[in-house]
Short mmCIF file of C-alpha atoms in Angstrom, two decimals:
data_model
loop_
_atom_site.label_atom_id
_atom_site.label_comp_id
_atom_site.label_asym_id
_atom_site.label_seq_id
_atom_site.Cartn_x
_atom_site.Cartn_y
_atom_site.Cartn_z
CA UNK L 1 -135.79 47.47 40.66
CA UNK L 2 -135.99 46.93 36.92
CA UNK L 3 -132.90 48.32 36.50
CA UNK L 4 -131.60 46.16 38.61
CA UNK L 5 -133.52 43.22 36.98
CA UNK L 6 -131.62 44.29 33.57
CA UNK L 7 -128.31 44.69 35.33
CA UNK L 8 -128.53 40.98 36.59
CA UNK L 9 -129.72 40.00 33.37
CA UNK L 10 -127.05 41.87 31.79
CA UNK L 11 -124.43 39.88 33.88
CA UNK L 12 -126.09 36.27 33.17
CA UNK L 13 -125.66 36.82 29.50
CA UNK L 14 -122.17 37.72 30.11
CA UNK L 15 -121.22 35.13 32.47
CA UNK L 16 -123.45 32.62 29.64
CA UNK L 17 -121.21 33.60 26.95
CA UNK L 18 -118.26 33.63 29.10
CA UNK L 19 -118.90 29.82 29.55
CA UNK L 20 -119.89 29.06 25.93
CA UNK L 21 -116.84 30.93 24.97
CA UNK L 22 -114.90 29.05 27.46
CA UNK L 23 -116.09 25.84 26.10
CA UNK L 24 -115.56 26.57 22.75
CA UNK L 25 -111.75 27.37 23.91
CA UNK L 26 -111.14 24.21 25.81
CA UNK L 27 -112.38 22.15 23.06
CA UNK L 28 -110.33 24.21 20.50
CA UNK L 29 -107.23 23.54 22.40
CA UNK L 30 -107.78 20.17 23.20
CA UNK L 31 -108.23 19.56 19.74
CA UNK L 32 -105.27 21.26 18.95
CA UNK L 33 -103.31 19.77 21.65
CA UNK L 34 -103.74 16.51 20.28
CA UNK L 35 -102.77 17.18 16.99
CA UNK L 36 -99.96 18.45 18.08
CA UNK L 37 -99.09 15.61 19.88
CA UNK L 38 -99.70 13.09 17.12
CA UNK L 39 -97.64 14.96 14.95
CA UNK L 40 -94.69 15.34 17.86
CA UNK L 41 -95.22 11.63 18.24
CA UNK L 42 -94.50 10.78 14.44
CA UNK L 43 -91.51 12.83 13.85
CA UNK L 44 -90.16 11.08 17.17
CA UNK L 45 -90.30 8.04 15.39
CA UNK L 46 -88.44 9.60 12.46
CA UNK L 47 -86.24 10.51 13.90
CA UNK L 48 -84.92 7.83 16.25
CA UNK L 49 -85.20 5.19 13.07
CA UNK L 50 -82.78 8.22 11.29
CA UNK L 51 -80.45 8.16 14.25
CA UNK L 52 -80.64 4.22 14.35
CA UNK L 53 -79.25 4.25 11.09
CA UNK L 54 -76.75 6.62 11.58
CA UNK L 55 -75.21 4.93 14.54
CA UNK L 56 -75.30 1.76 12.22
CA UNK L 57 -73.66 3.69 9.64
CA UNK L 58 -70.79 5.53 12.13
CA UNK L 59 -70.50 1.74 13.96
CA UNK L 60 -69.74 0.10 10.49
CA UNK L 61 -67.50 2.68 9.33
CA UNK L 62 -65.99 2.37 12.46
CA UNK L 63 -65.53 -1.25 12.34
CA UNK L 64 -64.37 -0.76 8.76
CA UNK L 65 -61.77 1.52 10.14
CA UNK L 66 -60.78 -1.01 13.01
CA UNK L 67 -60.51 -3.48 10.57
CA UNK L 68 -58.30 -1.41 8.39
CA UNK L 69 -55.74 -0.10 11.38
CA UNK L 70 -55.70 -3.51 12.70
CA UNK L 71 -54.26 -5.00 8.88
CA UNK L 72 -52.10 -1.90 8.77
CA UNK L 73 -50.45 -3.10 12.17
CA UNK L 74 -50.81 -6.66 11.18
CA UNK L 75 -48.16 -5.67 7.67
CA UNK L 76 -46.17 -3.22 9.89
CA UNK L 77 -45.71 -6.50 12.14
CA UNK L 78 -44.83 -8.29 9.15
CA UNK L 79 -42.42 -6.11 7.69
CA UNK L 80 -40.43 -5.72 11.17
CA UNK L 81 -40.41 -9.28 11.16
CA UNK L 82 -38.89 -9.49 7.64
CA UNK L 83 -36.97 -6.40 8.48
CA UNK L 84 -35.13 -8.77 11.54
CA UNK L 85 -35.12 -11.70 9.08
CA UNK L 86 -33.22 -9.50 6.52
CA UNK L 87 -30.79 -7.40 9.53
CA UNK L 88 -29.93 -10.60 10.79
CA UNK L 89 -29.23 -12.28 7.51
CA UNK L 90 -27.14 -9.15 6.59
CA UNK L 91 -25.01 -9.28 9.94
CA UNK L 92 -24.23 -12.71 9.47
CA UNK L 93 -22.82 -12.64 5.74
CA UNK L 94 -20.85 -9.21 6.88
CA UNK L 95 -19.42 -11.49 9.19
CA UNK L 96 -18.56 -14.15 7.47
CA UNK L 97 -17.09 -11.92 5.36
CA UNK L 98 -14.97 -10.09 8.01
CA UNK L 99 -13.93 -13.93 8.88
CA UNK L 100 -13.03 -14.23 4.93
CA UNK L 101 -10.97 -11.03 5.06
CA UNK L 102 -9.50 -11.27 8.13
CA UNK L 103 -8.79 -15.39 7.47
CA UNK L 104 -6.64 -14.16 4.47
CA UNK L 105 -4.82 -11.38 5.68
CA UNK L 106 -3.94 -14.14 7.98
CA UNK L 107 -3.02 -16.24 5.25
CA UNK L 108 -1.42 -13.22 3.20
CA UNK L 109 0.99 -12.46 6.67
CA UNK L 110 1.97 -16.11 6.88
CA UNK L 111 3.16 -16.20 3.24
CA UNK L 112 4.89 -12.86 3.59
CA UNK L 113 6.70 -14.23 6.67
CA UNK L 114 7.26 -17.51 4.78
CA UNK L 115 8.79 -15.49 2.13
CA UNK L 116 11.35 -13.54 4.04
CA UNK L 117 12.53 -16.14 5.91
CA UNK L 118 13.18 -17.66 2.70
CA UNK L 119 15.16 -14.33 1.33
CA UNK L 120 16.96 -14.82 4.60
CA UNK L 121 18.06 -17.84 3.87
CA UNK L 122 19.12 -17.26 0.38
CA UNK L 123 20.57 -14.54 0.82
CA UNK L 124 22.85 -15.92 3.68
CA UNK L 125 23.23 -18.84 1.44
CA UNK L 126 25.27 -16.88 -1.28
CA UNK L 127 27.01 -15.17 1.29
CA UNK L 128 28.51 -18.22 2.65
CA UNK L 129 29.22 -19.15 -1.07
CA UNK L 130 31.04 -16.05 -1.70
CA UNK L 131 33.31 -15.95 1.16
CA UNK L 132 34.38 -19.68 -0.41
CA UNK L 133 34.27 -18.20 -3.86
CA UNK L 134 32.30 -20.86 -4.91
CA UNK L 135 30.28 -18.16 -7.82
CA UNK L 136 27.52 -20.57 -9.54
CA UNK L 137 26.42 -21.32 -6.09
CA UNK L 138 26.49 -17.75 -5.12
CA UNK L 139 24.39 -16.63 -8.48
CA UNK L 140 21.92 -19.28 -8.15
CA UNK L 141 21.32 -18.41 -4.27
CA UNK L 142 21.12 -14.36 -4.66
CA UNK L 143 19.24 -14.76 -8.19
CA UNK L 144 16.28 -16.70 -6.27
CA UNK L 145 16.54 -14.19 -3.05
CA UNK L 146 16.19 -11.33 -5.56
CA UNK L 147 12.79 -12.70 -7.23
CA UNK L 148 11.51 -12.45 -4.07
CA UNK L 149 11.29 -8.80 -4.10
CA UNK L 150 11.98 -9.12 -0.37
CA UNK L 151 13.82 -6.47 1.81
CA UNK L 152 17.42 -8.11 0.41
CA UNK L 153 16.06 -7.45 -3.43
CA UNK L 154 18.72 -4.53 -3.95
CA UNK L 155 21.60 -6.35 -2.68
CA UNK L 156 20.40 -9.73 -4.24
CA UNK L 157 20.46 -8.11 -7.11
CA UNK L 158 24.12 -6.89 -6.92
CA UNK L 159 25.64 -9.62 -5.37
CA UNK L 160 23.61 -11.29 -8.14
CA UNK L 161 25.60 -9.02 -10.59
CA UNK L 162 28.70 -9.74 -9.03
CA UNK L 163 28.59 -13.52 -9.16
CA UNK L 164 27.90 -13.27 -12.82
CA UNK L 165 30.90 -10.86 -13.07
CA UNK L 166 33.32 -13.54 -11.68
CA UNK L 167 31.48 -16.27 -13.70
CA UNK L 168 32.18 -14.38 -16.47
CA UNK L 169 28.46 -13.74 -17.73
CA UNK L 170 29.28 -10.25 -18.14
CA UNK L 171 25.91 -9.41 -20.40
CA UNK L 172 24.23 -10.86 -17.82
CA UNK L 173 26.36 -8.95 -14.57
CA UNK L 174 24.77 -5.65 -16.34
CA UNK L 175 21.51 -6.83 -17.03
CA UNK L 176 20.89 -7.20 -13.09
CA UNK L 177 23.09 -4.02 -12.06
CA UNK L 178 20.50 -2.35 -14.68
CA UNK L 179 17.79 -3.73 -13.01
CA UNK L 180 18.75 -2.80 -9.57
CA UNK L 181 18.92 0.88 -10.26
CA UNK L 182 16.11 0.78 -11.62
CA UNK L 183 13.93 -0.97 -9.29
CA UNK L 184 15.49 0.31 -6.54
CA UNK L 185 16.83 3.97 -7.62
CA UNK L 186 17.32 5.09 -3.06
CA UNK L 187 19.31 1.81 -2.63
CA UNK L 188 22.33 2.57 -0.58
CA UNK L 189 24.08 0.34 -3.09
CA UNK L 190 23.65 2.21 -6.02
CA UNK L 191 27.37 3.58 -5.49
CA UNK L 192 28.78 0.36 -5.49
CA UNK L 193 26.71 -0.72 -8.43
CA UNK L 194 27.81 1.93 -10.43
CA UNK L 195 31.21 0.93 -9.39
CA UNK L 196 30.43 -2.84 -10.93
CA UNK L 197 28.97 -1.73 -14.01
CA UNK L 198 32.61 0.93 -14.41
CA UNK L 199 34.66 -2.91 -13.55
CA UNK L 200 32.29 -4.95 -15.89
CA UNK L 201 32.33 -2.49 -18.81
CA UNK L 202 36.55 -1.95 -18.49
CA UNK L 203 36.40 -5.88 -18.65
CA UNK L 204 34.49 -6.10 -21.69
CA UNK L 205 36.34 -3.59 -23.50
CA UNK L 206 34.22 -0.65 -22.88
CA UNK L 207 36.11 1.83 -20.27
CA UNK L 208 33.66 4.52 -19.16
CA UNK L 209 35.71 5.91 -16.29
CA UNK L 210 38.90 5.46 -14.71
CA UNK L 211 37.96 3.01 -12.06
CA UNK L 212 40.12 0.56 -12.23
CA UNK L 213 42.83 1.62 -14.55
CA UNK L 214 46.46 0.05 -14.39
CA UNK L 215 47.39 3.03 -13.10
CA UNK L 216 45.47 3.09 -9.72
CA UNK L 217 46.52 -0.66 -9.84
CA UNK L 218 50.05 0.32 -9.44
CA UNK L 219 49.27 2.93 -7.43
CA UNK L 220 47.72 0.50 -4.65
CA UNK L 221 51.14 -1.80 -4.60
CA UNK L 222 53.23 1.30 -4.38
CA UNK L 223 51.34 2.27 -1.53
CA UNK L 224 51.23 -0.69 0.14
CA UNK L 225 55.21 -0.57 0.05
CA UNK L 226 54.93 2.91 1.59
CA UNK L 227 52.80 1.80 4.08
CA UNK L 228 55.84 -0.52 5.68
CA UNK L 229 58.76 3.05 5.02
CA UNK L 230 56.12 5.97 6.03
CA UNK L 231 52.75 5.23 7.08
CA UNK L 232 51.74 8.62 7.58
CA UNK L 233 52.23 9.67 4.10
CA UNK L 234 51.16 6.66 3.10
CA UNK L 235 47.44 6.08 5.13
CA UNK L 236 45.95 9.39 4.51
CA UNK L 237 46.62 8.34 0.68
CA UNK L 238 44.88 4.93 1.14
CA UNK L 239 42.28 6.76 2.96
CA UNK L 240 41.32 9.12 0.21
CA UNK L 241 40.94 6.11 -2.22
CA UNK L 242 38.80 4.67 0.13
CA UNK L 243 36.56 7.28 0.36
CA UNK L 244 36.84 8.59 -3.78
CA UNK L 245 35.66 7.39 -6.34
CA UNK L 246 37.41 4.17 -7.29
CA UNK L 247 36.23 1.09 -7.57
CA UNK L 248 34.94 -1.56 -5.00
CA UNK L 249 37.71 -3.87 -5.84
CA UNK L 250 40.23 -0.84 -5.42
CA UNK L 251 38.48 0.11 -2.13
CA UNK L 252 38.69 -3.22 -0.73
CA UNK L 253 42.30 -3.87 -1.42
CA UNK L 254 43.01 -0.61 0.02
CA UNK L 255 41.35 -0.90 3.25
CA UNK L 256 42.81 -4.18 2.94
CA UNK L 257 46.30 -2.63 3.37
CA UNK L 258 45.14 -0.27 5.96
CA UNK L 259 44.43 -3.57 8.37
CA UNK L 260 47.79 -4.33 8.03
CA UNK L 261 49.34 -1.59 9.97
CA UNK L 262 49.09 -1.40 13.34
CA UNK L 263 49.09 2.65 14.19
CA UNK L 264 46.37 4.03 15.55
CA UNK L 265 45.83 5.87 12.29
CA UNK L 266 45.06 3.00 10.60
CA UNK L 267 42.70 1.70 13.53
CA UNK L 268 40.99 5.19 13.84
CA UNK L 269 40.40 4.92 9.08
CA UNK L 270 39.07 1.48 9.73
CA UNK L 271 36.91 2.73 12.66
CA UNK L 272 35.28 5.25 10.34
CA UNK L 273 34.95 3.10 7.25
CA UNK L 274 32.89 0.27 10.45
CA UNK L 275 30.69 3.06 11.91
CA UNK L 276 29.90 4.02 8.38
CA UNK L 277 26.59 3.05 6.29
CA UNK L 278 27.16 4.48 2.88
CA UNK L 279 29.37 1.92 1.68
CA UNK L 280 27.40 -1.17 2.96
CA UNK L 281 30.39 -3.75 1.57
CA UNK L 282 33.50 -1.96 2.90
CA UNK L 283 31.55 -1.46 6.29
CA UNK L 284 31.20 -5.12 6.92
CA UNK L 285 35.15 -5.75 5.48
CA UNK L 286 36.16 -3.09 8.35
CA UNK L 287 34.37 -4.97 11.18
CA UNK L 288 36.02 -8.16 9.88
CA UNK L 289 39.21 -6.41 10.28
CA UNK L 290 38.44 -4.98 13.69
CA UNK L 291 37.47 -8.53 14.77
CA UNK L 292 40.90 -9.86 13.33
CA UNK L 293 42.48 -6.52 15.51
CA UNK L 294 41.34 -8.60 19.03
CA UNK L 295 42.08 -5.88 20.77
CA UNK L 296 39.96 -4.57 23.85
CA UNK L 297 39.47 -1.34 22.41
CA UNK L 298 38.20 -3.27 19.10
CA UNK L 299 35.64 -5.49 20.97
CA UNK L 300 34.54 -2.79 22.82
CA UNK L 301 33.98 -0.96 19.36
CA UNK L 302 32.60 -3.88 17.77
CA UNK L 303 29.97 -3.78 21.08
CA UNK L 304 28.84 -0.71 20.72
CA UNK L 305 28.42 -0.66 16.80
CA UNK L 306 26.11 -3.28 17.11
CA UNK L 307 23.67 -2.11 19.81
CA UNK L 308 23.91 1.83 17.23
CA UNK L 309 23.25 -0.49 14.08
CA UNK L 310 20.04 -0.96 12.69
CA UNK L 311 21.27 -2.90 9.79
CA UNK L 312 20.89 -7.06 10.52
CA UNK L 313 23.94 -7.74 8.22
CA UNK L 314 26.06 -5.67 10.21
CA UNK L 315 24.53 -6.93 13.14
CA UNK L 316 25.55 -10.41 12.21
CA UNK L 317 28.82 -9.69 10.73
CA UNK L 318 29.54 -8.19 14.77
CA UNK L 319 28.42 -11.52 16.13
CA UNK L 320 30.58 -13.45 14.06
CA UNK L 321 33.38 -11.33 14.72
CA UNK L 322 33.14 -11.29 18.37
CA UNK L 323 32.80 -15.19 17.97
CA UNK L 324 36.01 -15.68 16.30
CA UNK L 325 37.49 -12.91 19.01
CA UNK L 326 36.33 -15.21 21.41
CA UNK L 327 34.23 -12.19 23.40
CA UNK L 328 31.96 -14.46 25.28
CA UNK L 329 31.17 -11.46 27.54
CA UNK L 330 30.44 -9.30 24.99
CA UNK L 331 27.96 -11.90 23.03
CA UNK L 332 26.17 -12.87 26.83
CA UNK L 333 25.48 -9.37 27.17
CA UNK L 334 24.42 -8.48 23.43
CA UNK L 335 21.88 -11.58 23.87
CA UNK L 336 20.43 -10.45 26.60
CA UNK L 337 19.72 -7.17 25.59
CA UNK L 338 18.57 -8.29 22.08
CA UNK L 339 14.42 -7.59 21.23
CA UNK L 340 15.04 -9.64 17.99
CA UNK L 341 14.25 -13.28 18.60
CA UNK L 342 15.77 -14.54 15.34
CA UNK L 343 19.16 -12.61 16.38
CA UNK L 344 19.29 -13.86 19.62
CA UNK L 345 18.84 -17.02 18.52
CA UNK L 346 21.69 -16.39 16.26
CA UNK L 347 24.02 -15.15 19.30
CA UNK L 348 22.94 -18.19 21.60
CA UNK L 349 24.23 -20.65 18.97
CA UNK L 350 28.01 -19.14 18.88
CA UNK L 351 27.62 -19.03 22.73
CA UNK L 352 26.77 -22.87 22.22
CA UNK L 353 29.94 -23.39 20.43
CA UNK L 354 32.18 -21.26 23.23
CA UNK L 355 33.78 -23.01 26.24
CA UNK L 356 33.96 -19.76 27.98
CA UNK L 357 32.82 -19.63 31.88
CA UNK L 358 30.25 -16.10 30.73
CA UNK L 359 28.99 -19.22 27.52
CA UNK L 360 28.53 -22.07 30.28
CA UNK L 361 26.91 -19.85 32.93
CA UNK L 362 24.25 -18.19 30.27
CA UNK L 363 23.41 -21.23 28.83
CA UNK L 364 22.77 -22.72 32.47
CA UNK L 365 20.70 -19.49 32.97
CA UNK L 366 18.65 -20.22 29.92
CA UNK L 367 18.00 -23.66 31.01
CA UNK L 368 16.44 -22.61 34.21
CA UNK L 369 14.44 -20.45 33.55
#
């Protein structure tokens, strides 16, 4: 029994300190607990006021940055705007200078077309003179053609040197043969300028060559005699002068004499000497010929020289030829195939001058149309 008085006694004392124990514990942590709080409490408040200030700091820095993308789009604006400003500025002066350019070459066509209608003029000027031999005229006309420095300047220039040969300004007739070679050294009248210079030298005292010797002089008449006794000893003769080396006063006078037979010979030299283009002066002397001829078989040749012919002077010396033939036909039918206004023009106004039916009925036609 007493032990089991001291047992129970035993287990009160436990169980009492047990509680006190207990007590102690729960106020220790409650104590604790508290402190911990308070202190939990104060760093919360730390640390919101820290992140306050932070998300005041990142929102002004990004307003900052806002701002600062917002002026950078603001001077990009600007600068496209001045950009367009400046692009449109640029297009307009490039084209008012396009205009300026394009306004002169305008103006720079004109004058050159002004100009060789001039030379055209001129140049047929003097060539009416010539066939009149009326010289001064002829000099003055081909002397202002060749300061044109047209197309015609070569043949100015030696016509030019010609007139001033048969004026008797023989200085001068060299001068411009000098001149021509050497502005114009592929001229397909350097031959007969070199010819010129031979005649105008031998005038002046100063023989270089024999192109127009007394001799050859003689030589011509005694030919020309033969021509009437044997013409077939006589026209190969003429022909080789023709094509040698004599002068263009020789040459002339020889084809000259070759027009005045009638065998077919003498048609087929002249023939040659019209199809020709290296001797530009006794080329348009053979198709005056041919046209004198009237034959059918010369119109027909005159025809079809022209439409091969590239060379206007030819051209026109056909026209006139046919004129005089009275080829009404053959003019009608050259006009109508003719690209070249200003030749055309040239054809209708010896059609205008024809009585012919083919004359009547084309100019009727043009009338119509």
């Amino acid at each position: 029994m007493d032990q089991a008085m001291k047992t129970t006694a035993r287990i009160a004392c436990t169980l009492a300190a047990t509680a006190l124990v207990g007590s102690a514990a729960f106020a220790q942590g409650t104590s604790t607990q508290t402190a911990t709080t308070t202190t939990t409490s104060t760093q919360t408040t730390q640390q919101t006021a820290e992140q306050r200030e932070k998300a005041r700091l990142e929102a002004e820095a990004a307003k900052k940055t806002l701002a600062a993308q917002q002026a950078t789009i603001d001077q990009a604006r600007k600068d496209i705007e001045r950009a367009q400003v400046k692009a449109e500025q640029a297009h307009k002066q490039a084209q008012q200078e396009a205009n300026k350019e394009a306004a002169a070459e305008v103006e720079r066509v004109q004058e050159a077309l002004k100009q060789a209608q001039r030379e055209i003029e001129l140049y047929a000027k003097g060539t009416a003179a010539l066939d009149t031999a009326r010289y001064e005229k002829a000099l003055q006309a081909f002397a202002e053609a060749a300061a044109l420095k047209g197309t015609k300047a070569d043949s100015a220039l030696y016509w030019k040197a010609f007139s001033e040969y048969k004026v008797q300004a023989m200085r001068e007739a060299l001068e411009s043969l000098k001149e021509m070679q050497s502005r114009h050294p592929d001229s397909r009248w350097l031959e007969q300028a070199l010819a010129l210079e031979f005649e105008v030298k031998d005038r002046m005292g100063k023989p270089v060559a024999p192109a127009a010797t007394p001799d050859e002089e003689l030589k011509l008449l005694a030919l020309d005699s033969l021509l009437h006794t044997d013409a077939e000893q006589a026209l190969p003769m003429l022909e080789k002068m023709i094509n040698g080396q004599q002068s263009v006063h020789l040459k002339r006078r020889a084809l000259f004499v070759v027009s005045q037979s009638k065998s077919p010979r003498a048609r087929e030299i002249l023939t040659s000497v019209a199809k020709g283009s290296s001797n530009p002066d006794l080329q348009l002397e053979a198709l005056r010929y041919l046209g004198v001829l009237g034959g059918a078989e010369d119109k027909k040749l005159l025809s079809d020289i022209y439409g091969a012919s590239k060379d206007r002077d030819v051209k026109m010396r056909v026209v006139d030829e046919l004129f005089r033939a009275g080829d009404a036909k053959a003019l009608v039918d050259m006009a109508r195939k003719e690209t070249d206004q200003d030749m055309r023009k040239r054809i209708v106004q010896r059609l205008s001058r024809m009585k012919a039916k083919e004359a009547t009925d084309y100019m009727l036609e043009i009338i119509t149309k």
